[in-house]
mmCIF file of C-alpha atoms in Angstrom:
data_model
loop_
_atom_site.group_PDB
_atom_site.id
_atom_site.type_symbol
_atom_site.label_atom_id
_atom_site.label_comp_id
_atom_site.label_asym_id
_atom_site.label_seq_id
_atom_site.Cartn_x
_atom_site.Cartn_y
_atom_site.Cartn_z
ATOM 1 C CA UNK J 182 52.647 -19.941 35.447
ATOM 2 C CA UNK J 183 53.700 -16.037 33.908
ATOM 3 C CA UNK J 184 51.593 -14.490 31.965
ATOM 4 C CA UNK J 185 53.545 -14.637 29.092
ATOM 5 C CA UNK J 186 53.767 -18.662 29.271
ATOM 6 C CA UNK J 187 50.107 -18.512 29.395
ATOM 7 C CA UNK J 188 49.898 -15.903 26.454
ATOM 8 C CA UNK J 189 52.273 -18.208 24.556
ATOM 9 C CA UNK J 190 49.723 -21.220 24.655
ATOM 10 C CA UNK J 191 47.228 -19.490 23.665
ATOM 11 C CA UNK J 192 49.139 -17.883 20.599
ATOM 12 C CA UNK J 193 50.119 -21.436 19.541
ATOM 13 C CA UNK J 194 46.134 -22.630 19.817
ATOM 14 C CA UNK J 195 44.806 -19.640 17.831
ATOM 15 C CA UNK J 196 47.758 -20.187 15.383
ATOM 16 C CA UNK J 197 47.019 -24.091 14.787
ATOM 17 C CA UNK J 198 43.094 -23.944 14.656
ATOM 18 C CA UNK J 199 43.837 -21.089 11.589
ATOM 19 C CA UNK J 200 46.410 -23.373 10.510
ATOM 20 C CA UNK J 201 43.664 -26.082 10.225
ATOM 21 C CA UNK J 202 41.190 -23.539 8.755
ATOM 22 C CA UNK J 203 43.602 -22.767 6.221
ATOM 23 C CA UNK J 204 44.217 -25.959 5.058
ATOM 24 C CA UNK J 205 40.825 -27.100 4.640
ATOM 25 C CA UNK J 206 40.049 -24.579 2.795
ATOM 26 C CA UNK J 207 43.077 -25.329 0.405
ATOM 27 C CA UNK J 208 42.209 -28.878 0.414
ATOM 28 C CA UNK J 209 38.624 -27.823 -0.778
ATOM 29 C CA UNK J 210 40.143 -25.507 -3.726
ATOM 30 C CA UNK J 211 42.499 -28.621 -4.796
ATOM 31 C CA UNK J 212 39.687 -31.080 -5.594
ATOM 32 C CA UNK J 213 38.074 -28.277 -7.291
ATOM 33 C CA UNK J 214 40.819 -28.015 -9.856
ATOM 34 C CA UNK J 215 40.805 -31.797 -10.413
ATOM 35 C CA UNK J 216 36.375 -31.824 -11.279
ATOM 36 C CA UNK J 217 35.434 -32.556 -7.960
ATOM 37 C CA UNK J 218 32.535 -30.096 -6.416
ATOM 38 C CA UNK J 219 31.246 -30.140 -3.845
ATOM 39 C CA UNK J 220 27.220 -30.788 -3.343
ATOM 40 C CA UNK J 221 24.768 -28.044 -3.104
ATOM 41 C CA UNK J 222 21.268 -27.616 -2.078
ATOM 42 C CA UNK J 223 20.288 -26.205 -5.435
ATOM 43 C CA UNK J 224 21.757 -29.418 -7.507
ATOM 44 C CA UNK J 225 19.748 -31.791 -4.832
ATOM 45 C CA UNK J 226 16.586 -29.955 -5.971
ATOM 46 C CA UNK J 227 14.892 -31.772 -8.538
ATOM 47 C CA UNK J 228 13.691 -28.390 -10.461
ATOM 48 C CA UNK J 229 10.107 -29.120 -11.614
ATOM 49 C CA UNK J 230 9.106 -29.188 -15.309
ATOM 50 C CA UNK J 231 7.245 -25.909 -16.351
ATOM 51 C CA UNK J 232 3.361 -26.024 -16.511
ATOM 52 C CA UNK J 233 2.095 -26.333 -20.029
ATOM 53 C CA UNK J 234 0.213 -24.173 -21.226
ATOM 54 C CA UNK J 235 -3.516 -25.491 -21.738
ATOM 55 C CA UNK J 236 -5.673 -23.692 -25.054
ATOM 56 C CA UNK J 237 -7.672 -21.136 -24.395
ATOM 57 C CA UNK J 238 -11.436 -21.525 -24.069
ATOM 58 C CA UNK J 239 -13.843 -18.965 -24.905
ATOM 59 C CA UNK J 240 -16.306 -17.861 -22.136
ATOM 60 C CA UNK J 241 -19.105 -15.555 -21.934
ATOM 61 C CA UNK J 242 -20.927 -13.796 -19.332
ATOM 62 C CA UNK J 243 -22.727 -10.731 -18.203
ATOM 63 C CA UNK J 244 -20.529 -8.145 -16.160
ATOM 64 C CA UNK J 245 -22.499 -5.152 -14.674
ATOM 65 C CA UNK J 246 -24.826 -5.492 -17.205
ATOM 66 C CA UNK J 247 -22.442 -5.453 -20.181
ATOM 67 C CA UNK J 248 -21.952 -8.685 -22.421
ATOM 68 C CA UNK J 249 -18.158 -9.716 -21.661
ATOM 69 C CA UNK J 250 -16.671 -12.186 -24.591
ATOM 70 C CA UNK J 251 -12.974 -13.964 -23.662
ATOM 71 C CA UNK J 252 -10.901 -15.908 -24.477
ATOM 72 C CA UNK J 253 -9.537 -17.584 -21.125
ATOM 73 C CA UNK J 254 -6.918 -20.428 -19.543
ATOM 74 C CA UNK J 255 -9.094 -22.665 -18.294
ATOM 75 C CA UNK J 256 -8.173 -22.548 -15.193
ATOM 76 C CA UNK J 257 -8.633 -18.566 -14.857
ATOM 77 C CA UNK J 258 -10.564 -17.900 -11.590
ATOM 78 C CA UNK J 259 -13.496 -15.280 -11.887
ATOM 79 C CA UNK J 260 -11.317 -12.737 -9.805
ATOM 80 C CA UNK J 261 -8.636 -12.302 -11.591
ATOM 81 C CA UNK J 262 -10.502 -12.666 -15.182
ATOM 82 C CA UNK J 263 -12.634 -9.445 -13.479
ATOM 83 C CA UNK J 264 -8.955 -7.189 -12.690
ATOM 84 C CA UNK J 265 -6.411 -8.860 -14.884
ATOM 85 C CA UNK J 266 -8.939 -9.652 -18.495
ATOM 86 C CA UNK J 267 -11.601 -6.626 -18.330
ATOM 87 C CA UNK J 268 -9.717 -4.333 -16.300
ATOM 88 C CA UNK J 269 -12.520 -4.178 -13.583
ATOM 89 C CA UNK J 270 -10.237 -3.502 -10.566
ATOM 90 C CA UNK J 271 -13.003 -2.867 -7.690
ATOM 91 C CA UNK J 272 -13.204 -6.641 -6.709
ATOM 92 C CA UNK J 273 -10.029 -7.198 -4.691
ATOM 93 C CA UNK J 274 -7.657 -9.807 -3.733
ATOM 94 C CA UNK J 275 -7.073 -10.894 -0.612
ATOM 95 C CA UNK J 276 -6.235 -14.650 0.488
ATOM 96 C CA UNK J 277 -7.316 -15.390 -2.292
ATOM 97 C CA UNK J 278 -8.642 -19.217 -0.542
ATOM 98 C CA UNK J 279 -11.625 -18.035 0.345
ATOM 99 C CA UNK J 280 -11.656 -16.899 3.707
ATOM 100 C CA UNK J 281 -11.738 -13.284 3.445
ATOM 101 C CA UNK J 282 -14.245 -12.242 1.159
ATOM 102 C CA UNK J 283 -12.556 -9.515 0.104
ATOM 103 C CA UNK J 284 -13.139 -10.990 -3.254
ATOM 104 C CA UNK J 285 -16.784 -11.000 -2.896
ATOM 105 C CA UNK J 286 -19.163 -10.484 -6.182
ATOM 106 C CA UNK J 287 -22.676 -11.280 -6.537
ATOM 107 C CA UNK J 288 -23.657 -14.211 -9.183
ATOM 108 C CA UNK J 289 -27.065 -13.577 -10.438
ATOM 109 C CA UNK J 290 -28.042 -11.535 -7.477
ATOM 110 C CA UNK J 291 -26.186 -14.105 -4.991
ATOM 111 C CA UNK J 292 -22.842 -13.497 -3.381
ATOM 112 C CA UNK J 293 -19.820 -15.357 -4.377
ATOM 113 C CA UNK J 294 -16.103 -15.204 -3.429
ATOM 114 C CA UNK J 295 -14.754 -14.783 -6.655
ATOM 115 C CA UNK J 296 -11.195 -16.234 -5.934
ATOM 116 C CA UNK J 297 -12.997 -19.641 -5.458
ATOM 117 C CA UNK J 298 -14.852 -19.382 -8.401
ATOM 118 C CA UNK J 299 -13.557 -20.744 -12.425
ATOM 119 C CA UNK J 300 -14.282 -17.959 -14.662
ATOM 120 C CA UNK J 301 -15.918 -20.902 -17.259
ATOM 121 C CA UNK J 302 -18.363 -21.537 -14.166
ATOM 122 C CA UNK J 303 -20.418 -18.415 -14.541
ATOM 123 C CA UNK J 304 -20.231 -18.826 -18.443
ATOM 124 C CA UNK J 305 -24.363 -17.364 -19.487
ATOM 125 C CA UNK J 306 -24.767 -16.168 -15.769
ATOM 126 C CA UNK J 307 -24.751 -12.361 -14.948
ATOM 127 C CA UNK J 308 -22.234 -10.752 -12.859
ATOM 128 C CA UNK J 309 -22.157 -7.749 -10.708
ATOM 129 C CA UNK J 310 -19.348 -6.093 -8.939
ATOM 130 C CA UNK J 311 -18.571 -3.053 -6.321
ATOM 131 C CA UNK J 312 -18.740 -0.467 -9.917
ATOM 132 C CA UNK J 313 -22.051 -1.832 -11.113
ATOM 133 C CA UNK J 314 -23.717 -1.255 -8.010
ATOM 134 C CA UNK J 315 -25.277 1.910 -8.282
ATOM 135 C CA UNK J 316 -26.601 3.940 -11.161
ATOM 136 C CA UNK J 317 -24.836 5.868 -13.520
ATOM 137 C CA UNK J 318 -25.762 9.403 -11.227
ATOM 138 C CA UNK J 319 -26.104 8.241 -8.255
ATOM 139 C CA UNK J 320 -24.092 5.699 -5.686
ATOM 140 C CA UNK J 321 -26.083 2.335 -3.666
ATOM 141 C CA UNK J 322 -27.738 3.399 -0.440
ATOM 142 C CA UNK J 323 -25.691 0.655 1.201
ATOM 143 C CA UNK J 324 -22.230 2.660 -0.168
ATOM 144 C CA UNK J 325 -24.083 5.951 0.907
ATOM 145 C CA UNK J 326 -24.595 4.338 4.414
ATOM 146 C CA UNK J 327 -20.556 3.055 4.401
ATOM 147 C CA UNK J 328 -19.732 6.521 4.011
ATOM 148 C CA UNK J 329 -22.690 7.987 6.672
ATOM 149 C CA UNK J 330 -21.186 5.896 9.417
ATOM 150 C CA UNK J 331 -17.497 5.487 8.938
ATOM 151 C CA UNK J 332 -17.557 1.883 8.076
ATOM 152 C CA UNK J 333 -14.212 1.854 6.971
ATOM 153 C CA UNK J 334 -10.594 2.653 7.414
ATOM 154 C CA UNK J 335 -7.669 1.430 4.736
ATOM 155 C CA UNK J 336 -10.539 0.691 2.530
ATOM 156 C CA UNK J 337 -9.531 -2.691 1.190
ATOM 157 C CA UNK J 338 -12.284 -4.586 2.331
ATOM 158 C CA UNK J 339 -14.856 -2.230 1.733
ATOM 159 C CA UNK J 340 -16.226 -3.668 -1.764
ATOM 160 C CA UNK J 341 -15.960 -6.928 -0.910
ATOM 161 C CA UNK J 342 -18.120 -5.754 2.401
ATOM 162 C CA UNK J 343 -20.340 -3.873 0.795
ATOM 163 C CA UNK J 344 -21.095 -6.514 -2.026
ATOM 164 C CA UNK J 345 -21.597 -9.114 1.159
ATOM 165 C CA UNK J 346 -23.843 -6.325 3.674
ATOM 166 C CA UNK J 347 -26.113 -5.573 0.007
ATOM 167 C CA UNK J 348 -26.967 -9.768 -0.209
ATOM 168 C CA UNK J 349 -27.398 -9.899 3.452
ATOM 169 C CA UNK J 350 -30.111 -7.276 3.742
ATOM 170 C CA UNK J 351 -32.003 -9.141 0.614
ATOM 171 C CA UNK J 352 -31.207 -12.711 2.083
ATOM 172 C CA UNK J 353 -33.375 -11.057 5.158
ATOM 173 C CA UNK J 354 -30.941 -11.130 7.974
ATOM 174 C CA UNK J 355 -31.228 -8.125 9.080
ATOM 175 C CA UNK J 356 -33.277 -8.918 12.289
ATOM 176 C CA UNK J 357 -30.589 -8.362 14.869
ATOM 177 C CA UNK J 358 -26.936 -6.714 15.599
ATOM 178 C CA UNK J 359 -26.612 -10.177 16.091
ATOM 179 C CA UNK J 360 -28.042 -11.668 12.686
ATOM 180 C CA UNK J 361 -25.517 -9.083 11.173
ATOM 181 C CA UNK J 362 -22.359 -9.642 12.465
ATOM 182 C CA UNK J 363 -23.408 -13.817 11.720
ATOM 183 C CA UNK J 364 -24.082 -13.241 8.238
ATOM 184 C CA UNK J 365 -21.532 -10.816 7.651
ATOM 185 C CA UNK J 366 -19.019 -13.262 9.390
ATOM 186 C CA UNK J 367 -16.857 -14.227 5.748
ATOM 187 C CA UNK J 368 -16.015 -11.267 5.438
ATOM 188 C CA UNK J 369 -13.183 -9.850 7.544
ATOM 189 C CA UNK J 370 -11.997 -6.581 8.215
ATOM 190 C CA UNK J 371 -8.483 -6.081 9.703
ATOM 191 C CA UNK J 372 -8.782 -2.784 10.325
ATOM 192 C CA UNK J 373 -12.227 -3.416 12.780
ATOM 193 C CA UNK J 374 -14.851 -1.333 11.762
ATOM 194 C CA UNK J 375 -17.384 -3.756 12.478
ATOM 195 C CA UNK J 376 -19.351 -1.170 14.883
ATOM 196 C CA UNK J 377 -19.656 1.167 11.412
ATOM 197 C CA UNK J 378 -20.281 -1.697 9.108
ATOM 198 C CA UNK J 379 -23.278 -3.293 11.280
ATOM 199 C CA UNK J 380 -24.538 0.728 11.727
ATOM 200 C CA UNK J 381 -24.167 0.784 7.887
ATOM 201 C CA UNK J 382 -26.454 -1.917 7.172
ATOM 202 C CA UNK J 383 -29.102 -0.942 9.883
ATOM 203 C CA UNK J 384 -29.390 2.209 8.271
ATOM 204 C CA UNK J 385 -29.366 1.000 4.632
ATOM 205 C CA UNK J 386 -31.456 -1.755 5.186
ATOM 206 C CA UNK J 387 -35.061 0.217 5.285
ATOM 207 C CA UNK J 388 -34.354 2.217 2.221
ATOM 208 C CA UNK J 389 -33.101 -0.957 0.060
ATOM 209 C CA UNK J 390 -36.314 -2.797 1.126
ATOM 210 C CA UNK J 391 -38.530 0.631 0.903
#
């Protein structure tokens, strides 16, 4: 067979498959003009009615030793009451399940993750976060220490880490490297200064308890 047979036949192949294109695709626009559409994946999606709004409820609590009186959604979590309501943006979100403890707060003088926790929960309690740590001149030995030995690198998980290392010196579990790094397990660090942040605590630990 020439070449040019063979170049025919495939000229006549290409020519009837864009034939057939074509005329689907007219066929298509035809029912459109007479109503007909066809289906698409947004009109099979049942769109979900909008969440009510529930009333506000007031709720009051201690924050860094400062009376804090709101008016809160119900179903505001203590995180985001602390950045979004007072404006306290120390405390940080992270998963905000749970699992990080980037979140983490202490709840009269225990730690917390906050993203777990219903701002009405902690309504009469006292709350203290990463800026009520230290005094008004001078900064927590534990944040001191953080700084001493490099216990951090992007610095997102550092308050959250801090707020967990300060509860796990008073909860006593400062025995061991080992005791550390268990009790300081929530809280993760993706950057991995965990060599600085066990150092950190070793060296605050004395001076908190002295």
């Amino acid at each position: 067979m020439s070449k040019n047979r063979k170049r025919s036949k495939r000229t006549r192949r290409w020519l009837l498959t864009r034939r057939a294109v074509l005329a689907s695709g007219s066929a298509a626009w035809a029912l459109t003009g007479f109503g007909f559409r066809m289906p698409t994946l947004a009109q099979e999606i049942s769109v979900a009615a909008p969440t009510e709004f529930l009333p506000r409820v007031p709720v009051s609590f201690e924050v860094n030793g400062v009376m804090q009186d709101l008016e809160l959604d119900p179903r505001t979590s203590l995180l985001d009451a602390l950045r979004e309501t007072i404006g306290l943006s120390g405390t940080k979100k992270g998963c905000d399940h749970g699992q990080c403890g980037t979140c983490t707060v202490h709840i009269d003088g225990r730690r917390v993750a906050s993203c777990l926790t219903m701002a009405a929960q902690v309504a009469d309690h006292k709350v203290i976060t990463i800026e009520g740590l230290g005094d008004d001149d001078t900064i927590h030995p534990m944040q001191q220490a953080f700084i001493d030995h490099d216990a951090l690198q992007c610095g997102y998980c550092t308050p959250g880490q801090i707020m967990a290392a300060v509860a796990c010196v008073r909860e006593g579990h400062t025995n061991s490297e080992a005791q550390i790094r268990e009790y300081m397990s929530g809280n993760l660090c993706r950057c991995g200064a965990y060599p600085g942040i066990v150092a950190a605590i070793q060296d605050a630990a004395p001076k908190m308890e002295g």
